[in-house]
XYZ file of N, CA, C and O in Angstrom:
584
model
N 171.738 -10.598 149.606
C 171.809 -10.792 151.034
C 173.010 -11.668 151.326
O 173.252 -12.656 150.656
N 173.765 -11.282 152.335
C 174.912 -12.085 152.728
C 175.074 -12.023 154.241
O 174.713 -11.039 154.885
N 175.613 -13.095 154.787
C 175.859 -13.166 156.219
C 177.280 -12.700 156.485
O 178.225 -13.158 155.846
N 177.417 -11.801 157.425
C 178.727 -11.280 157.789
C 178.841 -11.374 159.305
O 177.964 -10.904 160.029
N 179.935 -11.977 159.791
C 180.106 -12.163 161.227
C 180.709 -10.930 161.901
O 180.546 -10.740 163.093
N 181.396 -10.084 161.159
C 182.090 -8.940 161.733
C 181.292 -7.660 161.493
O 181.049 -7.271 160.348
N 180.879 -7.003 162.560
C 180.073 -5.784 162.441
C 180.859 -4.650 161.777
O 180.300 -3.880 161.002
N 182.150 -4.548 162.058
C 182.970 -3.485 161.460
C 183.018 -3.632 159.936
O 182.915 -2.643 159.204
N 183.158 -4.853 159.459
C 183.167 -5.091 158.004
C 181.814 -4.729 157.399
O 181.733 -4.134 156.321
N 180.750 -5.077 158.103
C 179.409 -4.758 157.608
C 179.198 -3.251 157.537
O 178.634 -2.739 156.564
N 179.650 -2.520 158.553
C 179.508 -1.062 158.534
C 180.359 -0.432 157.437
O 179.964 0.566 156.839
N 181.507 -1.026 157.148
C 182.328 -0.541 156.036
C 181.587 -0.726 154.720
O 181.585 0.162 153.863
N 180.939 -1.868 154.557
C 180.145 -2.099 153.340
C 178.994 -1.102 153.235
O 178.663 -0.636 152.154
N 178.379 -0.779 154.370
C 177.297 0.206 154.368
C 177.817 1.576 153.948
O 177.183 2.276 153.154
N 178.959 1.978 154.486
C 179.532 3.287 154.143
C 179.907 3.372 152.662
O 179.773 4.415 152.047
N 180.387 2.260 152.101
C 180.767 2.222 150.684
C 179.568 1.987 149.770
O 179.724 1.894 148.556
N 178.409 1.827 150.367
C 177.153 1.539 149.658
C 177.214 0.228 148.874
O 176.572 0.070 147.842
N 178.010 -0.714 149.391
C 178.005 -2.068 148.852
C 176.875 -2.869 149.491
O 176.549 -3.960 149.031
N 176.317 -2.339 150.572
C 175.182 -2.950 151.264
C 174.224 -1.833 151.638
O 174.592 -0.668 151.694
N 172.976 -2.197 151.884
C 171.960 -1.198 152.173
C 171.586 -1.156 153.644
O 171.438 -0.091 154.220
N 171.413 -2.305 154.245
C 170.983 -2.353 155.648
C 171.713 -3.496 156.347
O 171.980 -4.534 155.751
N 172.068 -3.253 157.595
C 172.652 -4.284 158.448
C 171.567 -4.683 159.434
O 171.047 -3.842 160.178
N 171.204 -5.934 159.430
C 170.162 -6.455 160.309
C 170.839 -7.360 161.331
O 171.440 -8.367 160.958
N 170.762 -6.987 162.592
C 171.372 -7.780 163.658
C 170.269 -8.550 164.364
O 169.387 -7.960 164.994
N 170.324 -9.860 164.222
C 169.345 -10.755 164.838
C 170.061 -11.521 165.945
O 171.111 -12.116 165.706
N 169.524 -11.538 167.169
C 170.198 -12.242 168.262
C 170.237 -13.752 168.014
O 169.413 -14.299 167.272
N 171.204 -14.406 168.646
C 171.397 -15.839 168.436
C 170.174 -16.655 168.823
O 169.873 -17.662 168.197
N 169.474 -16.259 169.859
C 168.343 -17.044 170.359
C 167.004 -16.638 169.740
O 165.949 -16.945 170.277
N 167.037 -15.989 168.609
C 165.820 -15.461 167.988
C 164.819 -16.571 167.666
O 163.654 -16.505 168.059
N 165.255 -17.612 166.962
C 164.338 -18.704 166.584
C 163.863 -19.468 167.809
O 162.693 -19.851 167.898
N 164.757 -19.706 168.745
C 164.381 -20.425 169.968
C 163.338 -19.622 170.753
O 162.361 -20.174 171.262
N 163.509 -18.305 170.803
C 162.538 -17.453 171.510
C 161.193 -17.472 170.791
O 160.137 -17.497 171.440
N 161.210 -17.484 169.458
C 159.953 -17.532 168.708
C 159.224 -18.849 168.947
O 157.999 -18.874 169.109
N 159.972 -19.942 168.985
C 159.346 -21.242 169.253
C 158.783 -21.305 170.670
O 157.689 -21.830 170.891
N 159.524 -20.757 171.634
C 159.043 -20.747 173.019
C 157.781 -19.913 173.135
O 156.839 -20.278 173.842
N 157.742 -18.812 172.441
C 156.561 -17.967 172.467
C 155.382 -18.673 171.802
O 154.238 -18.559 172.247
N 155.657 -19.449 170.760
C 154.600 -20.213 170.096
C 153.999 -21.277 171.001
O 152.831 -21.628 170.870
N 154.794 -21.781 171.932
C 154.294 -22.763 172.908
C 153.591 -22.099 174.079
O 153.105 -22.753 174.984
N 153.561 -20.752 174.091
C 152.853 -20.030 175.137
C 153.707 -19.627 176.317
O 153.182 -19.136 177.312
N 155.009 -19.829 176.235
C 155.885 -19.453 177.338
C 156.092 -17.937 177.327
O 156.170 -17.315 176.276
N 156.193 -17.392 178.522
C 156.460 -15.960 178.637
C 157.959 -15.740 178.479
O 158.753 -16.332 179.201
N 158.312 -14.918 177.525
C 159.726 -14.646 177.281
C 159.937 -13.136 177.243
O 159.009 -12.382 176.929
N 161.138 -12.683 177.570
C 161.393 -11.239 177.437
C 161.426 -10.855 175.959
O 161.723 -11.688 175.096
N 161.125 -9.619 175.650
C 161.120 -9.201 174.246
C 162.495 -9.379 173.603
O 163.520 -9.136 174.219
N 162.493 -9.834 172.360
C 163.722 -10.015 171.604
C 164.044 -8.716 170.885
O 163.168 -8.079 170.305
N 165.314 -8.320 170.905
C 165.743 -7.057 170.307
C 166.401 -7.318 168.956
O 167.385 -8.041 168.858
N 165.850 -6.739 167.908
C 166.408 -6.812 166.564
C 166.833 -5.389 166.196
O 166.109 -4.438 166.466
N 168.009 -5.245 165.568
C 168.549 -3.926 165.267
C 168.766 -3.761 163.765
O 169.338 -4.635 163.116
N 168.300 -2.627 163.235
C 168.578 -2.224 161.859
C 169.619 -1.113 161.905
O 169.470 -0.153 162.653
N 170.646 -1.223 161.081
C 171.672 -0.180 160.991
C 171.820 0.194 159.523
O 171.880 -0.680 158.659
N 171.859 1.492 159.253
C 172.036 1.918 157.876
C 172.139 3.422 157.758
O 171.980 4.157 158.727
N 172.415 3.855 156.547
C 172.533 5.274 156.225
C 171.133 5.810 155.950
O 170.529 5.483 154.931
N 170.620 6.626 156.854
C 169.249 7.110 156.737
C 169.049 8.011 155.525
O 167.916 8.227 155.090
N 170.134 8.530 154.968
C 169.997 9.374 153.779
C 169.958 8.557 152.494
O 169.690 9.091 151.423
N 170.203 7.274 152.577
C 170.143 6.390 151.409
C 168.690 5.969 151.187
O 168.093 5.335 152.042
N 168.094 6.306 150.035
C 166.690 5.945 149.829
C 166.451 4.435 149.801
O 165.367 3.974 150.134
N 167.471 3.677 149.439
C 167.317 2.224 149.427
C 167.234 1.647 150.836
O 166.674 0.584 151.041
N 167.804 2.379 151.815
C 167.759 1.899 153.187
C 166.318 1.803 153.681
O 165.932 0.811 154.305
N 165.526 2.823 153.433
C 164.136 2.817 153.903
C 163.371 1.637 153.322
O 162.632 0.949 154.031
N 163.570 1.377 152.043
C 162.880 0.258 151.386
C 163.339 -1.066 151.997
O 162.524 -1.928 152.343
N 164.658 -1.236 152.145
C 165.194 -2.487 152.685
C 164.756 -2.707 154.131
O 164.421 -3.830 154.519
N 164.737 -1.646 154.932
C 164.331 -1.774 156.330
C 162.858 -2.166 156.451
O 162.500 -3.009 157.273
N 162.016 -1.585 155.624
C 160.595 -1.928 155.651
C 160.381 -3.379 155.216
O 159.617 -4.127 155.833
N 161.081 -3.792 154.159
C 160.939 -5.178 153.689
C 161.461 -6.176 154.723
O 160.825 -7.211 154.962
N 162.589 -5.876 155.338
C 163.143 -6.768 156.363
C 162.216 -6.826 157.580
O 161.982 -7.908 158.133
N 161.683 -5.695 157.991
C 160.749 -5.678 159.121
C 159.486 -6.462 158.830
O 158.982 -7.189 159.685
N 158.995 -6.332 157.613
C 157.804 -7.088 157.214
C 158.084 -8.586 157.200
O 157.257 -9.386 157.647
N 159.259 -8.971 156.695
C 159.624 -10.395 156.674
C 159.745 -10.941 158.100
O 159.314 -12.075 158.375
N 160.317 -10.158 159.010
C 160.410 -10.590 160.408
C 159.033 -10.772 161.029
O 158.773 -11.756 161.720
N 158.133 -9.834 160.781
C 156.771 -9.952 161.312
C 156.066 -11.189 160.772
O 155.392 -11.900 161.514
N 156.216 -11.439 159.484
C 155.591 -12.624 158.887
C 156.162 -13.904 159.491
O 155.421 -14.857 159.762
N 157.479 -13.934 159.708
C 158.100 -15.115 160.308
C 157.567 -15.355 161.710
O 157.215 -16.485 162.074
N 157.486 -14.302 162.518
C 156.998 -14.443 163.895
C 155.544 -14.884 163.909
O 155.152 -15.755 164.694
N 154.720 -14.309 163.043
C 153.312 -14.706 163.004
C 153.165 -16.160 162.567
O 152.323 -16.886 163.088
N 153.987 -16.595 161.615
C 153.916 -17.992 161.167
C 154.419 -18.939 162.256
O 153.868 -20.025 162.440
N 155.455 -18.535 162.993
C 156.026 -19.407 164.022
C 155.194 -19.442 165.292
O 155.166 -20.464 165.978
N 154.513 -18.347 165.605
C 153.810 -18.276 166.890
C 152.299 -18.176 166.759
O 151.585 -18.477 167.704
N 151.816 -17.697 165.633
C 150.391 -17.491 165.484
C 149.889 -16.235 166.173
O 148.696 -16.038 166.340
N 150.804 -15.372 166.622
C 150.428 -14.150 167.319
C 151.184 -12.951 166.746
O 152.062 -13.099 165.916
N 150.817 -11.779 167.288
C 151.531 -10.554 166.918
C 152.969 -10.621 167.405
O 153.269 -11.280 168.394
N 153.817 -9.905 166.752
C 155.247 -9.937 167.041
C 155.599 -9.175 168.327
O 155.255 -8.014 168.470
N 156.306 -9.833 169.253
C 156.789 -9.131 170.450
C 158.201 -8.565 170.252
O 158.861 -8.209 171.210
N 158.646 -8.522 169.024
C 160.007 -8.071 168.727
C 160.102 -6.566 168.914
O 159.238 -5.828 168.464
N 161.163 -6.140 169.554
C 161.452 -4.718 169.644
C 162.512 -4.409 168.589
O 163.591 -4.991 168.603
N 162.178 -3.509 167.690
C 163.102 -3.141 166.624
C 163.718 -1.795 166.959
O 163.009 -0.844 167.277
N 165.036 -1.739 166.916
C 165.726 -0.468 167.100
C 166.435 -0.128 165.797
O 166.758 -1.017 165.012
N 166.656 1.138 165.592
C 167.295 1.600 164.368
C 168.470 2.489 164.742
O 168.315 3.420 165.520
N 169.642 2.163 164.206
C 170.838 2.954 164.475
C 171.281 3.617 163.185
O 171.548 2.939 162.205
N 171.379 4.939 163.162
C 171.870 5.603 161.954
C 173.363 5.372 161.790
O 174.101 5.302 162.768
N 173.787 5.226 160.558
C 175.196 5.037 160.250
C 175.865 6.399 160.140
O 175.418 7.255 159.377
N 176.902 6.607 160.903
C 177.639 7.869 160.839
C 176.763 9.039 161.235
O 176.008 8.992 162.193
N 176.849 10.105 160.463
C 176.088 11.325 160.752
C 174.837 11.429 159.894
O 174.291 12.507 159.712
N 174.352 10.296 159.375
C 173.208 10.353 158.463
C 171.946 10.852 159.148
O 171.081 11.431 158.510
N 171.807 10.652 160.454
C 170.618 11.135 161.151
C 170.730 12.610 161.524
O 169.747 13.232 161.889
N 171.942 13.168 161.414
C 172.147 14.555 161.809
C 171.774 15.535 160.702
O 171.811 16.735 160.913
N 171.437 15.049 159.539
C 171.087 15.935 158.431
C 169.705 16.534 158.656
O 168.767 15.860 159.048
N 169.606 17.809 158.346
C 168.319 18.481 158.478
C 167.507 18.257 157.205
O 168.017 17.764 156.203
N 166.231 18.645 157.251
C 165.401 18.536 156.055
C 165.961 19.409 154.940
O 165.911 19.047 153.782
N 166.507 20.558 155.323
C 167.092 21.462 154.342
C 168.211 20.762 153.580
O 168.260 20.806 152.346
N 169.118 20.106 154.287
C 170.231 19.409 153.637
C 169.755 18.245 152.785
O 170.403 17.886 151.807
N 168.635 17.668 153.129
C 168.110 16.549 152.373
C 167.445 16.998 151.081
O 167.629 16.377 150.030
N 166.697 18.092 151.118
C 165.901 18.505 149.966
C 166.608 19.434 148.988
O 166.273 19.465 147.809
N 167.569 20.217 149.447
C 168.173 21.246 148.597
C 168.836 20.690 147.335
O 168.643 21.253 146.250
N 169.609 19.607 147.379
C 170.212 19.128 146.127
C 169.175 18.826 145.043
O 169.353 19.184 143.877
N 168.087 18.209 145.406
C 167.033 17.922 144.431
C 166.374 19.182 143.911
O 166.051 19.285 142.722
N 166.169 20.147 144.797
C 165.564 21.409 144.370
C 166.470 22.172 143.408
O 165.987 22.807 142.465
N 167.775 22.105 143.623
C 168.703 22.775 142.712
C 168.655 22.160 141.315
O 168.633 22.873 140.310
N 168.614 20.841 141.247
C 168.508 20.172 139.945
C 167.184 20.539 139.284
O 167.137 20.840 138.083
N 166.113 20.544 140.049
C 164.797 20.889 139.518
C 164.788 22.322 138.991
O 164.229 22.611 137.925
N 165.433 23.233 139.717
C 165.492 24.632 139.285
C 166.249 24.779 137.974
O 165.837 25.538 137.086
N 167.344 24.053 137.821
C 168.117 24.119 136.569
C 167.284 23.608 135.400
O 167.277 24.204 134.314
N 166.569 22.518 135.603
C 165.725 21.973 134.527
C 164.654 22.982 134.136
O 164.388 23.210 132.948
N 164.030 23.601 135.123
C 163.014 24.608 134.817
C 163.613 25.810 134.094
O 162.988 26.374 133.191
N 164.819 26.217 134.468
C 165.472 27.334 133.797
C 165.781 27.021 132.341
O 165.681 27.899 131.481
N 166.137 25.788 132.059
C 166.411 25.398 130.671
C 165.155 25.604 129.817
O 165.219 26.161 128.715
N 164.015 25.179 130.316
C 162.772 25.366 129.566
C 162.425 26.851 129.427
O 161.961 27.294 128.380
N 162.639 27.613 130.487
C 162.341 29.034 130.455
C 163.206 29.755 129.415
O 162.698 30.581 128.634
N 164.490 29.446 129.381
C 165.388 30.068 128.404
C 165.007 29.654 126.985
O 164.996 30.480 126.062
N 164.677 28.393 126.790
C 164.278 27.934 125.460
C 163.023 28.657 124.987
O 162.923 29.050 123.811
N 162.072 28.862 125.886
C 160.856 29.588 125.509
C 161.156 31.048 125.174
O 160.605 31.605 124.224
N 162.043 31.670 125.947
C 162.379 33.081 125.696
C 163.072 33.250 124.350
O 162.751 34.175 123.585
N 163.986 32.361 124.030
C 164.686 32.444 122.743
C 163.720 32.197 121.596
O 163.753 32.891 120.569
N 162.848 31.217 121.755
C 161.857 30.937 120.706
C 160.949 32.141 120.477
O 160.632 32.489 119.333
N 160.534 32.794 121.547
C 159.680 33.975 121.426
C 160.398 35.087 120.651
O 159.796 35.757 119.807
N 161.699 35.263 120.910
C 162.462 36.297 120.212
C 162.652 35.957 118.734
O 162.654 36.847 117.878
N 162.795 34.671 118.424
C 162.900 34.261 117.008
C 161.595 34.574 116.290
O 161.583 35.126 115.186
N 160.481 34.247 116.913
C 159.179 34.482 116.287
C 158.877 35.971 116.148
O 158.207 36.386 115.192
N 159.358 36.783 117.084
C 159.110 38.222 117.014
C 160.037 38.928 116.019
O 159.838 40.091 115.705
N 161.060 38.236 115.541
C 161.983 38.829 114.584
C 163.124 39.584 115.232
O 163.955 40.190 114.543
N 163.194 39.566 116.546
C 164.246 40.291 117.252
C 165.626 39.720 116.921
O 166.581 40.466 116.718
N 165.738 38.420 116.844
C 167.037 37.809 116.558
C 167.531 38.167 115.158
O 168.719 38.344 114.931
N 166.606 38.289 114.215
C 167.001 38.673 112.845
C 167.589 40.083 112.848
O 168.593 40.336 112.200
N 166.998 40.975 113.616
C 167.514 42.339 113.707
C 168.859 42.390 114.429
O 169.731 43.165 114.081
N 169.035 41.486 115.426
C 170.300 41.465 116.169
C 171.440 40.875 115.329
O 172.601 41.194 115.564
N 171.096 40.030 114.356
C 172.132 39.472 113.481
C 172.794 40.559 112.637
O 173.949 40.421 112.243
N 172.088 41.605 112.362
C 172.621 42.702 111.556
C 173.642 43.505 112.363
O 174.571 44.082 111.806
N 173.506 43.524 113.667
C 174.421 44.295 114.520
C 175.720 43.524 114.730
O 175.892 42.409 114.253
N 176.636 44.101 115.481
C 177.915 43.459 115.788
C 177.839 42.557 117.024
O 178.858 42.065 117.490
N 176.648 42.330 117.544
C 176.476 41.516 118.751
C 176.838 40.054 118.473
O 176.431 39.492 117.458
N 177.600 39.431 119.388
C 177.949 38.012 119.254
C 176.906 37.168 120.010
O 176.082 37.692 120.759
N 176.986 35.886 119.800
C 176.069 34.969 120.503
C 176.254 35.066 122.001
O 175.271 35.025 122.762
N 177.496 35.173 122.439
C 177.759 35.262 123.888
C 177.206 36.590 124.450
O 176.713 36.604 125.579
N 177.266 37.656 123.669
C 176.680 38.922 124.120
C 175.186 38.753 124.320
O 174.611 39.225 125.305
N 174.535 38.071 123.381
C 173.082 37.857 123.467
C 172.735 37.004 124.692
O 171.817 37.324 125.439
N 173.455 35.914 124.874
C 173.168 35.031 126.013
C 173.459 35.720 127.333
O 172.781 35.493 128.321
N 174.483 36.565 127.346
C 174.821 37.306 128.582
C 173.735 38.275 128.933
O 173.323 38.446 130.048
């Protein structure tokens, strides 16, 4: 965790994945929490999370930061949190469809399954004696795999 005064620098770190989440807390956050603890009516405080929604670490960091904020408010005021949390996606990370999110993983999964399938097929041919008969022919290994 590090404090950064410049939002542009923080967003650059997010894009480079040197940081996971940018949490913007207003200057009067602690003062508002103390006033609320004394029973004063205050307008809701706005806290903002910014990050790449396609980064799996962002979801974890945002949940942990939100939980820490809730715990702080409950400890300072003794009540439920009146904080309004907004979330801003970094770049076009929110524009991705479910298809774009899931397909890369499915492709890797398909390749892994194909490796096992090919290994089983070759093993079956070895046990059946087919490969021994093919060794007698002029067929090359690449011909067999093709």
